[in-house]
Tab-separated table of C-alpha atoms in Angstrom:
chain	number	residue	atom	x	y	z
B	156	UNK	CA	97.543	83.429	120.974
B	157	UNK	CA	96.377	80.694	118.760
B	158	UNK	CA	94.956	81.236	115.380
B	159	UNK	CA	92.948	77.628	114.521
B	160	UNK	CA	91.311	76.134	111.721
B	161	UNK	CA	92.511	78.092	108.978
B	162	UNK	CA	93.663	76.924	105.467
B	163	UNK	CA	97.582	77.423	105.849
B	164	UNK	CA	99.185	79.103	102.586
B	165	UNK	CA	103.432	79.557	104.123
B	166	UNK	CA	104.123	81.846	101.143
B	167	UNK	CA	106.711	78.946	99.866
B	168	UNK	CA	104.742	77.259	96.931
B	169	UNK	CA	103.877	74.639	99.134
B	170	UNK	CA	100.265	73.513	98.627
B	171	UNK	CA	98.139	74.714	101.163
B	172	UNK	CA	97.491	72.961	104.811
B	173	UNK	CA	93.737	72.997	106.537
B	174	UNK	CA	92.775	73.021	109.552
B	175	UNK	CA	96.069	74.404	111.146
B	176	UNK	CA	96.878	76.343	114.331
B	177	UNK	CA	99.710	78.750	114.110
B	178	UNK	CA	100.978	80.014	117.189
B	179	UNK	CA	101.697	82.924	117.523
B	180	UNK	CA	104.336	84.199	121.205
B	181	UNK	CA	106.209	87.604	121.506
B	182	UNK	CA	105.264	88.885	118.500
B	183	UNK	CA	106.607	85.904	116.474
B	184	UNK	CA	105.231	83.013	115.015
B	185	UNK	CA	106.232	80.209	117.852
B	186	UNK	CA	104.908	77.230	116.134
B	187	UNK	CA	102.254	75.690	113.438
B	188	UNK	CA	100.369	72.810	114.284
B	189	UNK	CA	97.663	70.827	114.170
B	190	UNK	CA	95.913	72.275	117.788
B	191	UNK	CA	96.126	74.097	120.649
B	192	UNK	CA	96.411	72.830	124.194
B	193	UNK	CA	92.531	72.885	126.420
B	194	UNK	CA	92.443	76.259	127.491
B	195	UNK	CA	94.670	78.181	124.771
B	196	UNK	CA	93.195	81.578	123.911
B	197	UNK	CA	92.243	81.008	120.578
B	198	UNK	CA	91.469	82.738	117.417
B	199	UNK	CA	88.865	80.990	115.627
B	200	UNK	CA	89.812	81.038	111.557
B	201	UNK	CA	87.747	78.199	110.253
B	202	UNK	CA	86.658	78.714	106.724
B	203	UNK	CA	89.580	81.149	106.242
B	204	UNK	CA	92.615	81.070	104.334
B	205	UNK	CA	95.642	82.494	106.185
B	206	UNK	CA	98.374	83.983	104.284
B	207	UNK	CA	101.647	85.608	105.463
B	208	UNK	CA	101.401	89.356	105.447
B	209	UNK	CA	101.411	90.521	101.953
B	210	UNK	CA	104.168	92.885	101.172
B	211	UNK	CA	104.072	96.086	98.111
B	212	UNK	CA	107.739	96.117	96.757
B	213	UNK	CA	106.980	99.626	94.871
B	214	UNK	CA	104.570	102.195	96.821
B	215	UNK	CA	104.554	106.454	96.835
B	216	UNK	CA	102.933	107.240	99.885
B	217	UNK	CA	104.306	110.248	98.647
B	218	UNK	CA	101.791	110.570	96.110
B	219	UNK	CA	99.053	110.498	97.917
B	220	UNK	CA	97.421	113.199	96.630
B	221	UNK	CA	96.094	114.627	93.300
B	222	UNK	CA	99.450	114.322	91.310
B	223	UNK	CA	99.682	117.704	89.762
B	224	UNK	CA	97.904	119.352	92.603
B	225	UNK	CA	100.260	118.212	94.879
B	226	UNK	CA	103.525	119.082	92.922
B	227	UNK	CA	102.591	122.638	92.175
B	228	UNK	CA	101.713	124.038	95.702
B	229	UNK	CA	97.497	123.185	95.006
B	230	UNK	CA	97.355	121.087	98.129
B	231	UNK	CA	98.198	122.087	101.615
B	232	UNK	CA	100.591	120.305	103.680
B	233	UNK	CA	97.575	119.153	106.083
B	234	UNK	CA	95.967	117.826	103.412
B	235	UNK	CA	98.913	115.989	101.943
B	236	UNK	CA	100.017	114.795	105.611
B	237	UNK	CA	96.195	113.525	106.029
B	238	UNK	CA	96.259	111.344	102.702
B	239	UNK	CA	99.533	109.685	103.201
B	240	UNK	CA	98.369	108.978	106.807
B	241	UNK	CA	94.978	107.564	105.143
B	242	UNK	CA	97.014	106.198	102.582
B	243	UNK	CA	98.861	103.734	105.348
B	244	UNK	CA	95.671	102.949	107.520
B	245	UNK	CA	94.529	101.363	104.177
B	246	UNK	CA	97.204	99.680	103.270
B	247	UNK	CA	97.370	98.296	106.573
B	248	UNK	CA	93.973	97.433	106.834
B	249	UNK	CA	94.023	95.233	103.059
B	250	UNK	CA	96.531	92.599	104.484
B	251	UNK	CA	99.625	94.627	103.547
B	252	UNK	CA	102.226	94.335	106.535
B	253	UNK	CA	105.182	95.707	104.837
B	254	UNK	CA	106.062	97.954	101.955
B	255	UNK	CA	109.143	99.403	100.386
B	256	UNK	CA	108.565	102.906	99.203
B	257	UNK	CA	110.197	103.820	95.984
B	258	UNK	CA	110.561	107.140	96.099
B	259	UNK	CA	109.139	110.274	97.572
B	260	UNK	CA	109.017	110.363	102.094
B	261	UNK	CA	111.580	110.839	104.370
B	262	UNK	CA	112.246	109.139	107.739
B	263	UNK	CA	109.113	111.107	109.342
B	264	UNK	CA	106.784	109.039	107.979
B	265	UNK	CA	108.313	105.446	108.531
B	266	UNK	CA	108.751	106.976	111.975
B	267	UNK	CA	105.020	108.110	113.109
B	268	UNK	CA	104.287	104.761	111.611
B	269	UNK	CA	106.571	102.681	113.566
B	270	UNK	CA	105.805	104.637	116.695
B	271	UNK	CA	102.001	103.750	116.433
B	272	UNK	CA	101.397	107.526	116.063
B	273	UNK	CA	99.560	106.552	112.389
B	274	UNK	CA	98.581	102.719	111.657
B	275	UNK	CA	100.119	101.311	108.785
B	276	UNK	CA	102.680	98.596	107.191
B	277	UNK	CA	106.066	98.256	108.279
B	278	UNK	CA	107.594	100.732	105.607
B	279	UNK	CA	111.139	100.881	103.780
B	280	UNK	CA	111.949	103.943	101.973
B	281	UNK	CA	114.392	105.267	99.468
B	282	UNK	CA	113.898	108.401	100.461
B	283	UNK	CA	113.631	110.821	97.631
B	284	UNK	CA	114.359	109.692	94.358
B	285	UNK	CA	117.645	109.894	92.661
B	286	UNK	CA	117.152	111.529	88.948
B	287	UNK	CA	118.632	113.784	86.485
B	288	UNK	CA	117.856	117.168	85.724
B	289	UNK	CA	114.905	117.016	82.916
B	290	UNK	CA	114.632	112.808	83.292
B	291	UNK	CA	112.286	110.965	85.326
B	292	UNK	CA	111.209	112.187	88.616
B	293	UNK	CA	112.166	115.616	87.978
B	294	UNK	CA	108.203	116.271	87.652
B	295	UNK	CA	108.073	120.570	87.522
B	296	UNK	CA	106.467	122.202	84.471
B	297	UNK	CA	108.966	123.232	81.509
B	298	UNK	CA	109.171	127.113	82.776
B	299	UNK	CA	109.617	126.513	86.718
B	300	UNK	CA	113.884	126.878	87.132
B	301	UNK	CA	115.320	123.704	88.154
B	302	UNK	CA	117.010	125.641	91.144
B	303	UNK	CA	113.325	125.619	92.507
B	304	UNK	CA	112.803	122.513	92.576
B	305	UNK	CA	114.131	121.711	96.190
B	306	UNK	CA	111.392	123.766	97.185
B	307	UNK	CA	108.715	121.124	96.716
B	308	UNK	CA	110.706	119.310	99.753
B	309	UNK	CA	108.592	119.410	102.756
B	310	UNK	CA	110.959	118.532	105.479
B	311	UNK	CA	109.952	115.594	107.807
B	312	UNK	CA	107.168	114.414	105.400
B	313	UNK	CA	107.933	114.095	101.355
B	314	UNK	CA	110.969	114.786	99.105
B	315	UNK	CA	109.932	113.550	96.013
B	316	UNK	CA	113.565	113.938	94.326
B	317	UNK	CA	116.913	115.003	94.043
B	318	UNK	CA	118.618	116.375	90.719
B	319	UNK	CA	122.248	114.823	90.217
B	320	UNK	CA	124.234	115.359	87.183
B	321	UNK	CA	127.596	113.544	86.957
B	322	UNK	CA	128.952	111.395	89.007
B	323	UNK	CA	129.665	113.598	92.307
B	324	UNK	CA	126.300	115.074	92.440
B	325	UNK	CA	124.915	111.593	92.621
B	326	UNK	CA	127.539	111.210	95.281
B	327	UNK	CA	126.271	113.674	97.368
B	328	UNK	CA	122.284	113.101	96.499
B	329	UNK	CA	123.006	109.736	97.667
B	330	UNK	CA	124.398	110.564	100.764
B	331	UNK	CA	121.648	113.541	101.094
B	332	UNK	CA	119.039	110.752	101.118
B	333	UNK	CA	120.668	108.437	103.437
B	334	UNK	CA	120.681	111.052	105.712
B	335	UNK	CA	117.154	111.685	105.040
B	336	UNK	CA	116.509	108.393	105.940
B	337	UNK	CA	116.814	106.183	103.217
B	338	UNK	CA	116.900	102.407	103.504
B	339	UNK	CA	118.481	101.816	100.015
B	340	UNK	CA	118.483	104.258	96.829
B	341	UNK	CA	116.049	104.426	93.893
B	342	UNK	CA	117.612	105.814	90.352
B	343	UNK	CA	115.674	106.473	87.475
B	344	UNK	CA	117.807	105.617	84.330
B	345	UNK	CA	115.231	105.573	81.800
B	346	UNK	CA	112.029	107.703	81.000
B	347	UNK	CA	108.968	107.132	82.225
B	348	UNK	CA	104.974	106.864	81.776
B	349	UNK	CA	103.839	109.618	83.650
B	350	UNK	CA	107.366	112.294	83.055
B	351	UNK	CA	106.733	115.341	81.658
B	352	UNK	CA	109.828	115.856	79.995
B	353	UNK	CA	111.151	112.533	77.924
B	354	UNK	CA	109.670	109.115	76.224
B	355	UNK	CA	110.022	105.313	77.383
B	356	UNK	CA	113.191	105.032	74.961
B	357	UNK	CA	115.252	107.882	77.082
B	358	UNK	CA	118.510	106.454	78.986
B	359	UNK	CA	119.252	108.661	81.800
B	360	UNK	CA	122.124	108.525	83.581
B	361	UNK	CA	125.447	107.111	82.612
B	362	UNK	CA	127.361	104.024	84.127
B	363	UNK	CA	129.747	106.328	86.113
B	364	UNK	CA	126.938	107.876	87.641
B	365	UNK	CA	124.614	104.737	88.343
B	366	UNK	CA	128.019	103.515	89.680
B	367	UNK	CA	128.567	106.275	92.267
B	368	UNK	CA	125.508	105.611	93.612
B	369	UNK	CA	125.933	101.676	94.054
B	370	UNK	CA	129.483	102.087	95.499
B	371	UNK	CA	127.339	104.813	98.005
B	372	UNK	CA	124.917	101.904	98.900
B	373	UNK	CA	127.594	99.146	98.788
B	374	UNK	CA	129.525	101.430	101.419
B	375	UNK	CA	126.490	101.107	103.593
B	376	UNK	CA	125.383	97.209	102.928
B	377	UNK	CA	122.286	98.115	101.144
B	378	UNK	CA	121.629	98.638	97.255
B	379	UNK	CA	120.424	99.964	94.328
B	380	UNK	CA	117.291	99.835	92.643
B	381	UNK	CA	116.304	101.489	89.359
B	382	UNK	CA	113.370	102.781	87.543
B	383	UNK	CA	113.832	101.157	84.025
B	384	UNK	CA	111.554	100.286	81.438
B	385	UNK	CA	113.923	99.803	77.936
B	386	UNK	CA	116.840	97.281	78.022
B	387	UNK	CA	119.176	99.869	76.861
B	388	UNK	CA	119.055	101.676	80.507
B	389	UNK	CA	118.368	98.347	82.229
B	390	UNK	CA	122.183	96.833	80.973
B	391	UNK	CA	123.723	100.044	82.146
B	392	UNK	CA	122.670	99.803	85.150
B	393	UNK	CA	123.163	96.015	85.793
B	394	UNK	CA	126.918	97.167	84.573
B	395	UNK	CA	127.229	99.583	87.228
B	396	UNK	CA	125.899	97.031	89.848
B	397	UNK	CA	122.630	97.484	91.113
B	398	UNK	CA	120.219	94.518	92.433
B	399	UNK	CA	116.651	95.096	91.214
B	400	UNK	CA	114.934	96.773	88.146
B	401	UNK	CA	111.647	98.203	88.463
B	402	UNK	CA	109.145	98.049	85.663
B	403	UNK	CA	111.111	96.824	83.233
B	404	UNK	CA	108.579	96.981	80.263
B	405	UNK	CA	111.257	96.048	77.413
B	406	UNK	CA	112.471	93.343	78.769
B	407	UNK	CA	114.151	90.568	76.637
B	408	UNK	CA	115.583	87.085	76.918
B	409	UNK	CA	118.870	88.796	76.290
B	410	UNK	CA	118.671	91.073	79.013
B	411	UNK	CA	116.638	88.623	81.201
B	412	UNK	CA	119.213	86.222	80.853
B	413	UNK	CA	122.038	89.370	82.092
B	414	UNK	CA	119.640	89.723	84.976
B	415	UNK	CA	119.685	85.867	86.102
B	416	UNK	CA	123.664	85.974	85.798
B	417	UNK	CA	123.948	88.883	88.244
B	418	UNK	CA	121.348	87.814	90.580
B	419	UNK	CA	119.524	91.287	89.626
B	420	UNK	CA	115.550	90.923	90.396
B	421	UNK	CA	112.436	92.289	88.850
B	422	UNK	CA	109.093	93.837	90.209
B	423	UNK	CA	106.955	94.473	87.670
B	424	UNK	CA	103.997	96.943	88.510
B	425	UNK	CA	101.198	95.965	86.584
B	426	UNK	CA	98.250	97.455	88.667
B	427	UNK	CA	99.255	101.503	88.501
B	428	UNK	CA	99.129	100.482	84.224
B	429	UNK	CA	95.651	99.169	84.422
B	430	UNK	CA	94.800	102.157	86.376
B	431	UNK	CA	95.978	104.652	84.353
B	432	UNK	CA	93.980	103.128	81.657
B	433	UNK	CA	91.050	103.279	82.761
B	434	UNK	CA	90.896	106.855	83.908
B	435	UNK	CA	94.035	108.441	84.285
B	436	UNK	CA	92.824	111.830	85.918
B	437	UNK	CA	91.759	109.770	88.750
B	438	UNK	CA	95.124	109.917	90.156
B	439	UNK	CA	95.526	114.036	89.246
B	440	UNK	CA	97.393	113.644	85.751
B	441	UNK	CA	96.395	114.584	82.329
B	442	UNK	CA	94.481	111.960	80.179
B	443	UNK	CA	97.157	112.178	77.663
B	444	UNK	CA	99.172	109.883	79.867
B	445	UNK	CA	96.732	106.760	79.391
B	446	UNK	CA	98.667	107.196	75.477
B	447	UNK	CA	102.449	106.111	77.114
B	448	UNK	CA	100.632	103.731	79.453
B	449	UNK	CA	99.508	100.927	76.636
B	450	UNK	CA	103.136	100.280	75.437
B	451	UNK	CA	103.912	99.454	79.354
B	452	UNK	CA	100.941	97.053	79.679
B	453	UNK	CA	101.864	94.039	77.550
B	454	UNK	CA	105.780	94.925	77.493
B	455	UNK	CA	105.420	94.055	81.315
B	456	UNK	CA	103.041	91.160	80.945
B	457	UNK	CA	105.970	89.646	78.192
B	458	UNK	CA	108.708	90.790	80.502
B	459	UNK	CA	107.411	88.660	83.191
B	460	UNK	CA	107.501	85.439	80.998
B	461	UNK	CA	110.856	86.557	80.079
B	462	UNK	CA	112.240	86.939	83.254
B	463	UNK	CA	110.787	83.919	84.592
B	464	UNK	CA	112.512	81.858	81.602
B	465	UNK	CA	115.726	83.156	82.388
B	466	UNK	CA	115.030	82.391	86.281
B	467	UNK	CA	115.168	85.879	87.665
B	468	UNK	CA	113.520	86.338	90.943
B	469	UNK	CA	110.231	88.316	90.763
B	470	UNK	CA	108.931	90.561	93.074
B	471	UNK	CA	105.331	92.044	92.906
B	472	UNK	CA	104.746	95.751	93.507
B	473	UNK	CA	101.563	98.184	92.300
B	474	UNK	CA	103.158	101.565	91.904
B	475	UNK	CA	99.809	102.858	92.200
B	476	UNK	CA	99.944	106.428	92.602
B	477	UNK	CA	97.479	109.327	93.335
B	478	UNK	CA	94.437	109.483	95.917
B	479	UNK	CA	93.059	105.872	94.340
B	480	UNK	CA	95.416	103.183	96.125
B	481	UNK	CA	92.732	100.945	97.608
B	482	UNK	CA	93.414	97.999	96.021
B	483	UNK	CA	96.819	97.042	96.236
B	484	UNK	CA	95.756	93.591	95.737
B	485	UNK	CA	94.968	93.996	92.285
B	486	UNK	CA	98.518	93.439	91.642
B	487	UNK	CA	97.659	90.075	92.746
B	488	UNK	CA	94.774	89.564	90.617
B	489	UNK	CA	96.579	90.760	87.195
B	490	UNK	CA	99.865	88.032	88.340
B	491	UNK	CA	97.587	86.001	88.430
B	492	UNK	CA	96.354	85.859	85.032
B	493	UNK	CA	99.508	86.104	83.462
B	494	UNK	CA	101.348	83.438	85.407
B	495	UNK	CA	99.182	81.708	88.615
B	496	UNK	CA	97.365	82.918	92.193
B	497	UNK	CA	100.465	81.477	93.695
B	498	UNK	CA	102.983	82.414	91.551
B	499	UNK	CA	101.394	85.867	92.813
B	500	UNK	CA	100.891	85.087	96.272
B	501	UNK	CA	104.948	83.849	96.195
B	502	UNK	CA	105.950	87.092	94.992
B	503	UNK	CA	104.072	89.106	96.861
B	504	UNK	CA	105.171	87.672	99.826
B	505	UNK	CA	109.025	85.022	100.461
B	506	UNK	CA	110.072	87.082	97.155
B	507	UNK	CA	109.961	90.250	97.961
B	508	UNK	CA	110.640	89.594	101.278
B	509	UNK	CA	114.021	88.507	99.974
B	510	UNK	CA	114.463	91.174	97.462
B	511	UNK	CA	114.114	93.725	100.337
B	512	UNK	CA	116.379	92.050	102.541
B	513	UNK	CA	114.246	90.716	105.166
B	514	UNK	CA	113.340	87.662	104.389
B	515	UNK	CA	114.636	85.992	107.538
B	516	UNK	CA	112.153	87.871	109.539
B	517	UNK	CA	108.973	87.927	107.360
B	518	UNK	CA	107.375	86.564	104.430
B	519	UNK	CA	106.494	82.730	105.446
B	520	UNK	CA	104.514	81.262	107.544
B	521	UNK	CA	106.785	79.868	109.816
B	522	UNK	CA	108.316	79.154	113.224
B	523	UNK	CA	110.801	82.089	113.970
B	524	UNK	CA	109.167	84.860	111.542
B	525	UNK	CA	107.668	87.724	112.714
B	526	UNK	CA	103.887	87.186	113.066
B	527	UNK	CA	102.826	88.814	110.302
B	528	UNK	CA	99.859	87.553	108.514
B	529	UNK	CA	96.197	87.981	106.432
B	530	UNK	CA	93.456	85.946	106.555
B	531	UNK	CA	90.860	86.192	103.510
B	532	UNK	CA	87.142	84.955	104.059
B	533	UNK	CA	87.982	83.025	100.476
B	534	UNK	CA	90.527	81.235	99.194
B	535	UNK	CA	92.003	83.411	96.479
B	536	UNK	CA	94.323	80.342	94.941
B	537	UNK	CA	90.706	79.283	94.030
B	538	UNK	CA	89.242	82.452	93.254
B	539	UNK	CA	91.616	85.159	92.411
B	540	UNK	CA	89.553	87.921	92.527
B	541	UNK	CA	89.789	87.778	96.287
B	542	UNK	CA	93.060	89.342	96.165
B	543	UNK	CA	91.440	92.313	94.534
B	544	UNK	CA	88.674	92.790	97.002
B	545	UNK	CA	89.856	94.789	100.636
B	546	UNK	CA	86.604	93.560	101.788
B	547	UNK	CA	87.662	89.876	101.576
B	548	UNK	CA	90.143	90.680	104.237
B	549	UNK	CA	88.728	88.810	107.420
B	550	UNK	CA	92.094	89.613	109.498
B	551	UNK	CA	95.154	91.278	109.471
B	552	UNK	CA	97.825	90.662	112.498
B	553	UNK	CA	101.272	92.297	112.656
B	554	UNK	CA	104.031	91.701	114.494
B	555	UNK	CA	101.674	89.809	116.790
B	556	UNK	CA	99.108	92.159	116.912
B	557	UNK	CA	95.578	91.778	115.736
B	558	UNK	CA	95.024	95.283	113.789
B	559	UNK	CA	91.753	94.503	111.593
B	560	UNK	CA	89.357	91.760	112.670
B	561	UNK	CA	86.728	91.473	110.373
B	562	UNK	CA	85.148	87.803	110.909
């Protein structure tokens, strides 16, 4: 299969190529050229701009549902199976080919999803996520005993976290989510927006125990990645060795400049901010949140400038959480006005690609990669705001396949 006449964006920074044909054998890209032999059988992609396949470092598909609905037994297990499934159709469907989940499934949804069972994006998962009792992720009401809170699991679909205090607990939560599935581990070592039970400024979690989990990863070649929005729980975990930092609203030159040394990368998550501003009870939670949420908004836009100062890769992810995650690509559109539409594009697709460990199968246009890619009616380095619209999405292929066709 041939895709012809599109404008050409690899996902490199290179400036963009029209009128290409990208070959496509096998489920890989086989080639990009100038045209097909007579007689190819051709896709015909004049007038739109082919991307790779976007990638979301920092989805819930866990959170699907009405947030506080969902985590106190108000929403059956059909309906919370039906909105995750939705949920990845979606996602799909917008030009996103891959995601890594931060937090919240197990391996039965990545596998209904990779069986074909339910369309959606290639998914990575960190299975539940790693946090300590009263911190971040431990998201019961004050009077519900933390014994019970294992019983919000639902086996085969979500586990949206697992309590470890000291350093063997995180031990064996670790290895409890690698057995559940989990492609790397997610801590949370500082508070967060939407906790019930401590501020931005919490650390949580010392350096022993971020280090448990690490040498737990290390053990099986993957790694670490933390929830962190102040620098004070950010250098403890960099200390105890993990790779990426999610959030990371207080970031600093200082602490950038840690990052850069020990090749620790950033995705900042500005879209599930925006969101939250506007109407927080749209995704379930109480509009006292959008009150935590402004701090986050410009700490992340100045963390961003801060990390790319200091030269630390940066990732692009939308966190966005609830039954509103339409428009992942708004992530896009708010990079873009605080750096460039290609800085975004870049992130969103060879970055995180290499932050999740898979950039030698996707996140370029290239010979050799898997065919992933998105093709916008637009050209959203020239108009950003196509990023942000799921309607601009002409065509979506992955891993060879032609999934949405919209011309």
């Amino acid at each position: 299969m041939w895709l012809i006449g599109a404008t050409v964006v690899d996902g490199t920074g290179s400036d963009p190529q029209t009128g290409r044909a990208v070959l496509v054998e096998d489920g890989r890209i086989a080639a990009v050229g100038d045209a097909p032999p007579s007689g190819a059988d051709a896709v015909d992609c004049a007038g739109l701009t082919l991307t790779p396949g976007l990638i979301d470092a920092h989805v819930h598909f866990g959170l699907s549902s009405p947030i506080d609905a969902s985590v106190t037994h108000g929403v059956s297990v059909a309906e919370l199976a039906a909105d995750m499934f939705e949920n990845c159709r979606r996602t799909l469907a917008s030009g996103f080919t891959t995601v890594r989940d931060t937090g919240g499934i197990d391996a039965g949804l990545v596998g209904v999803v990779a069986a074909g069972k339910v369309a959606g994006p290639r998914i990575l998962c960190a299975g539940p996520v790693l946090c300590q009792s009263g911190g971040h992720g431990h998201m019961a009401p004050e009077w519900e005993p933390t014994a019970d809170w294992s019983d919000h699991d639902i086996p085969g679909l979500r586990a949206l976290s697992l309590l470890c205090d000291g350093p063997e607990e995180m031990r064996k939560g670790a290895r409890e989510a690698f057995r559940r599935g989990a492609d790397f581990l997610k801590l949370c070592v500082t508070g967060g927006v939407v906790s019930r039970h401590d501020k931005l400024t919490d650390t949580q979690f010392g350096v022993d125990e971020i280090a448990a989990a690490v040498a737990e990863a290390s053990a099986r070649g993957t790694y670490v990645t933390v929830h962190a929005h102040n620098n004070d729980g950010i250098r403890n975990a960099i200390a105890a060795g993990v790779r990426c930092v999610e959030h990371g609203s207080q970031i600093d030159d200082e602490t950038a400049a840690l990052m850069a040394e020990h090749d620790v990368a950033h995705v900042p998550t500005l879209a599930v901010v925006e969101a939250l501003l506007e109407d927080s009870t749209d995704a379930g939670l109480p509009a006292r949140i959008a009150d935590r949420v402004g701090v986050a908004k410009q700490g992340q836009i100045d963390a961003i400038h801060a990390s790319r100062r200091a030269g630390v890769r940066i990732g692009s992810g939308s966190d966005l959480i609830g039954p509103g995650q339409d428009n992942r690509g708004r992530e896009l559109l708010l990079r873009s006005e605080v750096e460039s539409p290609m800085a975004a594009l870049v992130s969103a697709t060879s970055v995180n690609a290499d932050i999740l460990g898979i950039g030698d199968e996707v996140g370029t246009v290239e010979a050799g990669k898997r065919a992933d890619l998105v093709a916008f009616r637009d050209n959203p380095l020239e108009d950003p705001k196509v990023f942000a619209d799921p309607g601009a999405v002409a065509l979506v292929v992955q891993g060879g396949r032609v999934v949405r066709d919209e011309r």
